[in-house]
C-alpha cells in the first residue's frame, strides 16, 4: 500500500500529465476505425492480432497496416467529418481538473495527428501539446506513407517524447497514462505510469502498472 501511496503523491505533485489516446482518452482504436471506413477493417484487425503475438516492431506493424488501408486525403477528410471522437467517460472532467491544478496536459499517441487534433480541441489541449504520427499524401491526394521521423513512429517512441519534455522543455515530474504495451514502456523515463483499463484491459499493463485504474474519476478524486 505504501507503494501506491508513493504513486498517488507523484500524481498529485506532477507538473505534466501525458495521455495515450486510442482506447484511453477515446473509446476506440483510430487506425482500426479508419480501416473499417476504408473497407479494410477485417484485414487490419487480423494483422493487429498477429502483431500482438509476433515479433513485429511498432514501425513494421504501422507500415503494414497503412499499406493495406492506403487512405487517400479525401477518405481521411470524410472519415473525420463522419466520425466525431468518442471521448471516454470522465476524461473531459479529469483534464479540466488537471488544468485547474496548473498541470500541463499532453497527448502522446502512435495514432495520427489529423485524427487526434479534434480530440485535443474537445479537451482544450493546445495542438502543440499533441505528439502523434503524421500521414503523407501526394499532390494528387493519394496516400504517400507516414513521417518516419516522428518519435511515435517507432517502438519506445512515447518514452522518447517524455524524455524530450524533460530535457528540452524542462518538465520536472511527468506521469503517463495509457492502456497498451507502448505505454508501459514509459516506466523507464516517466516519474510514474498509471495503467488504464476502462475501455480494454491488457493483462501485461494491469500487472506491470504501479497503479491500474478503470475509471478516470478515481484519478480526479486523488488530486
mmCIF file of C-alpha atoms in Angstrom:
data_model
loop_
_atom_site.group_PDB
_atom_site.id
_atom_site.type_symbol
_atom_site.label_atom_id
_atom_site.label_comp_id
_atom_site.label_asym_id
_atom_site.label_seq_id
_atom_site.Cartn_x
_atom_site.Cartn_y
_atom_site.Cartn_z
ATOM 1 C CA UNK A 1 0.000 0.000 0.000
ATOM 2 C CA UNK A 2 2.908 2.324 0.736
ATOM 3 C CA UNK A 3 3.979 1.938 -2.897
ATOM 4 C CA UNK A 4 0.548 3.017 -4.148
ATOM 5 C CA UNK A 5 0.655 5.981 -1.767
ATOM 6 C CA UNK A 6 4.000 6.974 -3.326
ATOM 7 C CA UNK A 7 2.444 6.837 -6.800
ATOM 8 C CA UNK A 8 -0.507 8.962 -5.638
ATOM 9 C CA UNK A 9 1.917 11.502 -4.157
ATOM 10 C CA UNK A 10 3.697 11.772 -7.531
ATOM 11 C CA UNK A 11 0.303 12.082 -9.260
ATOM 12 C CA UNK A 12 -0.748 14.975 -7.030
ATOM 13 C CA UNK A 13 2.579 16.778 -7.439
ATOM 14 C CA UNK A 14 3.222 16.208 -11.157
ATOM 15 C CA UNK A 15 3.643 19.293 -13.318
ATOM 16 C CA UNK A 16 2.905 17.345 -16.536
ATOM 17 C CA UNK A 17 0.471 14.519 -17.366
ATOM 18 C CA UNK A 18 0.765 12.720 -20.709
ATOM 19 C CA UNK A 19 -2.084 10.586 -22.040
ATOM 20 C CA UNK A 20 -2.217 7.857 -24.648
ATOM 21 C CA UNK A 21 -5.231 8.445 -26.917
ATOM 22 C CA UNK A 22 -6.642 5.262 -28.522
ATOM 23 C CA UNK A 23 -8.618 3.163 -26.000
ATOM 24 C CA UNK A 24 -7.612 5.645 -23.277
ATOM 25 C CA UNK A 25 -8.753 9.208 -23.971
ATOM 26 C CA UNK A 26 -11.126 7.933 -26.678
ATOM 27 C CA UNK A 27 -13.044 4.652 -26.645
ATOM 28 C CA UNK A 28 -11.807 3.331 -29.996
ATOM 29 C CA UNK A 29 -8.597 2.457 -31.848
ATOM 30 C CA UNK A 30 -8.283 5.138 -34.516
ATOM 31 C CA UNK A 31 -6.408 3.037 -37.084
ATOM 32 C CA UNK A 32 -8.967 0.209 -36.836
ATOM 33 C CA UNK A 33 -11.849 2.656 -37.308
ATOM 34 C CA UNK A 34 -10.151 4.279 -40.307
ATOM 35 C CA UNK A 35 -9.553 0.812 -41.776
ATOM 36 C CA UNK A 36 -13.250 -0.091 -41.386
ATOM 37 C CA UNK A 37 -14.238 3.188 -43.041
ATOM 38 C CA UNK A 38 -11.931 2.407 -45.986
ATOM 39 C CA UNK A 39 -13.326 -1.144 -46.304
ATOM 40 C CA UNK A 40 -10.182 -2.847 -44.983
ATOM 41 C CA UNK A 41 -11.289 -3.494 -41.407
ATOM 42 C CA UNK A 42 -11.007 -7.297 -41.356
ATOM 43 C CA UNK A 43 -7.538 -7.346 -42.901
ATOM 44 C CA UNK A 44 -6.165 -4.743 -40.495
ATOM 45 C CA UNK A 45 -7.763 -6.370 -37.441
ATOM 46 C CA UNK A 46 -6.158 -9.686 -38.400
ATOM 47 C CA UNK A 47 -2.768 -8.023 -38.797
ATOM 48 C CA UNK A 48 -3.139 -6.208 -35.478
ATOM 49 C CA UNK A 49 -3.848 -9.559 -33.834
ATOM 50 C CA UNK A 50 -0.762 -11.131 -35.449
ATOM 51 C CA UNK A 51 1.401 -8.175 -34.422
ATOM 52 C CA UNK A 52 0.304 -8.567 -30.789
ATOM 53 C CA UNK A 53 1.537 -12.179 -30.795
ATOM 54 C CA UNK A 54 4.583 -11.909 -33.057
ATOM 55 C CA UNK A 55 7.824 -10.014 -33.182
ATOM 56 C CA UNK A 56 6.819 -7.071 -35.370
ATOM 57 C CA UNK A 57 8.158 -3.726 -34.200
ATOM 58 C CA UNK A 58 5.635 -0.914 -33.864
ATOM 59 C CA UNK A 59 7.007 0.713 -37.036
ATOM 60 C CA UNK A 60 6.684 -2.536 -39.041
ATOM 61 C CA UNK A 61 3.149 -3.023 -37.764
ATOM 62 C CA UNK A 62 2.175 0.566 -38.614
ATOM 63 C CA UNK A 63 3.753 0.338 -42.082
ATOM 64 C CA UNK A 64 1.978 -2.926 -42.941
ATOM 65 C CA UNK A 65 -1.417 -1.756 -41.698
ATOM 66 C CA UNK A 66 -1.195 1.541 -43.578
ATOM 67 C CA UNK A 67 -0.084 -0.260 -46.740
ATOM 68 C CA UNK A 68 -3.314 -2.255 -46.531
ATOM 69 C CA UNK A 69 -5.528 0.777 -45.890
ATOM 70 C CA UNK A 70 -3.741 3.272 -48.190
ATOM 71 C CA UNK A 71 -6.095 6.070 -47.065
ATOM 72 C CA UNK A 72 -6.389 8.966 -49.510
ATOM 73 C CA UNK A 73 -6.570 12.576 -48.320
ATOM 74 C CA UNK A 74 -10.266 12.638 -49.307
ATOM 75 C CA UNK A 75 -11.015 9.439 -47.367
ATOM 76 C CA UNK A 76 -9.322 10.797 -44.240
ATOM 77 C CA UNK A 77 -11.267 14.064 -44.559
ATOM 78 C CA UNK A 78 -14.567 12.181 -44.972
ATOM 79 C CA UNK A 79 -13.687 9.886 -42.058
ATOM 80 C CA UNK A 80 -13.057 12.853 -39.754
ATOM 81 C CA UNK A 81 -16.301 14.538 -40.820
ATOM 82 C CA UNK A 82 -18.395 11.419 -40.205
ATOM 83 C CA UNK A 83 -16.620 10.096 -37.070
ATOM 84 C CA UNK A 84 -16.522 12.663 -34.269
ATOM 85 C CA UNK A 85 -14.300 11.457 -31.391
ATOM 86 C CA UNK A 86 -15.952 9.246 -28.760
ATOM 87 C CA UNK A 87 -14.397 10.558 -25.566
ATOM 88 C CA UNK A 88 -14.009 8.102 -22.710
ATOM 89 C CA UNK A 89 -16.391 8.932 -19.813
ATOM 90 C CA UNK A 90 -14.707 11.113 -17.205
ATOM 91 C CA UNK A 91 -11.771 12.274 -19.351
ATOM 92 C CA UNK A 92 -13.100 15.783 -20.009
ATOM 93 C CA UNK A 93 -13.656 16.426 -16.285
ATOM 94 C CA UNK A 94 -10.225 14.977 -15.452
ATOM 95 C CA UNK A 95 -8.364 17.129 -17.987
ATOM 96 C CA UNK A 96 -10.261 20.212 -16.793
ATOM 97 C CA UNK A 97 -9.317 19.367 -13.189
ATOM 98 C CA UNK A 98 -5.645 18.870 -14.118
ATOM 99 C CA UNK A 99 -5.563 22.203 -15.916
ATOM 100 C CA UNK A 100 -7.236 23.883 -12.920
ATOM 101 C CA UNK A 101 -4.380 22.490 -10.802
ATOM 102 C CA UNK A 102 -1.946 24.207 -13.230
ATOM 103 C CA UNK A 103 -0.704 20.899 -14.676
ATOM 104 C CA UNK A 104 0.204 20.748 -18.366
ATOM 105 C CA UNK A 105 -1.568 18.022 -20.348
ATOM 106 C CA UNK A 106 -0.118 16.362 -23.457
ATOM 107 C CA UNK A 107 -1.500 13.706 -25.831
ATOM 108 C CA UNK A 108 1.147 11.178 -26.917
ATOM 109 C CA UNK A 109 -0.051 8.611 -29.429
ATOM 110 C CA UNK A 110 1.013 6.108 -32.058
ATOM 111 C CA UNK A 111 -2.124 7.192 -33.927
ATOM 112 C CA UNK A 112 -2.464 10.001 -36.432
ATOM 113 C CA UNK A 113 -2.188 13.713 -35.726
ATOM 114 C CA UNK A 114 -5.104 14.541 -38.037
ATOM 115 C CA UNK A 115 -7.389 12.145 -36.112
ATOM 116 C CA UNK A 116 -6.172 13.305 -32.682
ATOM 117 C CA UNK A 117 -6.362 17.062 -33.322
ATOM 118 C CA UNK A 118 -10.203 17.090 -32.950
ATOM 119 C CA UNK A 119 -9.783 15.225 -29.628
ATOM 120 C CA UNK A 120 -7.359 17.898 -28.402
ATOM 121 C CA UNK A 121 -9.815 20.630 -29.411
ATOM 122 C CA UNK A 122 -12.643 18.954 -27.453
ATOM 123 C CA UNK A 123 -10.416 18.771 -24.372
ATOM 124 C CA UNK A 124 -8.984 22.317 -24.701
ATOM 125 C CA UNK A 125 -5.470 20.906 -25.098
ATOM 126 C CA UNK A 126 -3.176 23.084 -27.284
ATOM 127 C CA UNK A 127 -2.311 21.408 -30.599
ATOM 128 C CA UNK A 128 1.387 21.933 -29.851
ATOM 129 C CA UNK A 129 0.841 19.519 -26.946
ATOM 130 C CA UNK A 130 -0.015 16.685 -29.372
ATOM 131 C CA UNK A 131 2.720 14.193 -30.307
ATOM 132 C CA UNK A 132 1.485 11.699 -32.913
ATOM 133 C CA UNK A 133 2.215 10.243 -36.335
ATOM 134 C CA UNK A 134 1.657 12.237 -39.488
ATOM 135 C CA UNK A 135 0.229 10.832 -42.711
ATOM 136 C CA UNK A 136 1.750 11.952 -46.012
ATOM 137 C CA UNK A 137 -0.086 12.404 -49.309
ATOM 138 C CA UNK A 138 0.964 13.008 -52.914
ATOM 139 C CA UNK A 139 -0.253 16.223 -54.565
ATOM 140 C CA UNK A 140 -2.978 14.060 -56.180
ATOM 141 C CA UNK A 141 -4.300 13.236 -52.699
ATOM 142 C CA UNK A 142 -3.190 9.586 -52.775
ATOM 143 C CA UNK A 143 -1.553 8.019 -49.718
ATOM 144 C CA UNK A 144 2.229 8.511 -49.701
ATOM 145 C CA UNK A 145 3.258 6.953 -46.391
ATOM 146 C CA UNK A 146 3.859 8.468 -42.972
ATOM 147 C CA UNK A 147 6.538 10.635 -41.409
ATOM 148 C CA UNK A 148 9.047 8.109 -40.061
ATOM 149 C CA UNK A 149 10.960 10.869 -38.259
ATOM 150 C CA UNK A 150 8.244 11.328 -35.646
ATOM 151 C CA UNK A 151 9.341 9.714 -32.349
ATOM 152 C CA UNK A 152 5.941 7.996 -32.034
ATOM 153 C CA UNK A 153 6.526 6.115 -35.323
ATOM 154 C CA UNK A 154 8.841 3.604 -33.626
ATOM 155 C CA UNK A 155 8.871 1.321 -30.595
ATOM 156 C CA UNK A 156 9.869 3.236 -27.481
ATOM 157 C CA UNK A 157 8.569 6.449 -29.047
ATOM 158 C CA UNK A 158 6.403 7.548 -26.140
ATOM 159 C CA UNK A 159 9.369 7.261 -23.784
ATOM 160 C CA UNK A 160 11.370 9.421 -26.214
ATOM 161 C CA UNK A 161 8.655 12.092 -26.145
ATOM 162 C CA UNK A 162 8.686 12.162 -22.342
ATOM 163 C CA UNK A 163 12.485 12.355 -22.385
ATOM 164 C CA UNK A 164 12.169 15.335 -24.759
ATOM 165 C CA UNK A 165 9.646 17.029 -22.443
ATOM 166 C CA UNK A 166 12.049 16.658 -19.535
ATOM 167 C CA UNK A 167 15.298 17.589 -21.254
ATOM 168 C CA UNK A 168 14.182 20.198 -23.770
ATOM 169 C CA UNK A 169 11.114 21.750 -22.128
ATOM 170 C CA UNK A 170 12.279 21.446 -18.526
ATOM 171 C CA UNK A 171 9.279 19.422 -17.305
ATOM 172 C CA UNK A 172 10.156 18.091 -13.861
ATOM 173 C CA UNK A 173 7.618 15.457 -12.814
ATOM 174 C CA UNK A 174 5.824 13.591 -15.616
ATOM 175 C CA UNK A 175 3.059 10.989 -15.203
ATOM 176 C CA UNK A 176 1.988 8.926 -18.222
ATOM 177 C CA UNK A 177 -1.414 7.219 -18.515
ATOM 178 C CA UNK A 178 -2.327 4.568 -21.085
ATOM 179 C CA UNK A 179 -3.679 1.129 -21.878
ATOM 180 C CA UNK A 180 -1.036 -0.571 -24.032
ATOM 181 C CA UNK A 181 2.431 -2.069 -24.217
ATOM 182 C CA UNK A 182 3.897 1.110 -25.750
ATOM 183 C CA UNK A 183 2.559 2.993 -22.715
ATOM 184 C CA UNK A 184 4.106 0.536 -20.281
ATOM 185 C CA UNK A 185 7.473 1.284 -21.929
ATOM 186 C CA UNK A 186 7.348 4.797 -20.450
ATOM 187 C CA UNK A 187 8.077 3.373 -16.985
ATOM 188 C CA UNK A 188 11.771 3.737 -17.873
ATOM 189 C CA UNK A 189 11.570 7.543 -18.111
ATOM 190 C CA UNK A 190 8.281 8.822 -16.602
ATOM 191 C CA UNK A 191 8.177 9.522 -12.868
ATOM 192 C CA UNK A 192 5.328 7.050 -12.693
ATOM 193 C CA UNK A 193 2.941 5.215 -15.029
ATOM 194 C CA UNK A 194 -0.777 4.693 -14.491
ATOM 195 C CA UNK A 195 -2.413 1.870 -16.430
ATOM 196 C CA UNK A 196 -5.933 2.470 -17.752
ATOM 197 C CA UNK A 197 -8.396 -0.361 -18.344
ATOM 198 C CA UNK A 198 -11.756 1.374 -18.727
ATOM 199 C CA UNK A 199 -12.068 0.514 -22.433
ATOM 200 C CA UNK A 200 -9.862 -2.574 -22.740
ATOM 201 C CA UNK A 201 -7.825 -4.441 -20.126
ATOM 202 C CA UNK A 202 -4.411 -5.654 -21.267
ATOM 203 C CA UNK A 203 -3.073 -8.129 -18.728
ATOM 204 C CA UNK A 204 0.584 -7.090 -19.109
ATOM 205 C CA UNK A 205 -0.343 -3.479 -18.357
ATOM 206 C CA UNK A 206 -2.546 -4.452 -15.422
ATOM 207 C CA UNK A 207 0.318 -6.459 -13.925
ATOM 208 C CA UNK A 208 3.108 -4.001 -14.759
ATOM 209 C CA UNK A 209 1.493 -0.689 -13.806
ATOM 210 C CA UNK A 210 2.266 0.695 -10.327
ATOM 211 C CA UNK A 211 -1.342 1.956 -10.311
ATOM 212 C CA UNK A 212 -4.079 0.471 -12.509
ATOM 213 C CA UNK A 213 -7.478 2.135 -12.820
ATOM 214 C CA UNK A 214 -10.655 1.602 -14.837
ATOM 215 C CA UNK A 215 -12.384 4.904 -14.008
ATOM 216 C CA UNK A 216 -10.930 8.382 -14.562
ATOM 217 C CA UNK A 217 -12.947 9.666 -11.594
ATOM 218 C CA UNK A 218 -10.504 7.766 -9.384
ATOM 219 C CA UNK A 219 -7.696 9.991 -10.648
ATOM 220 C CA UNK A 220 -9.756 13.172 -10.343
ATOM 221 C CA UNK A 221 -10.640 12.301 -6.747
ATOM 222 C CA UNK A 222 -6.974 11.666 -5.899
ATOM 223 C CA UNK A 223 -5.934 15.197 -6.923
#
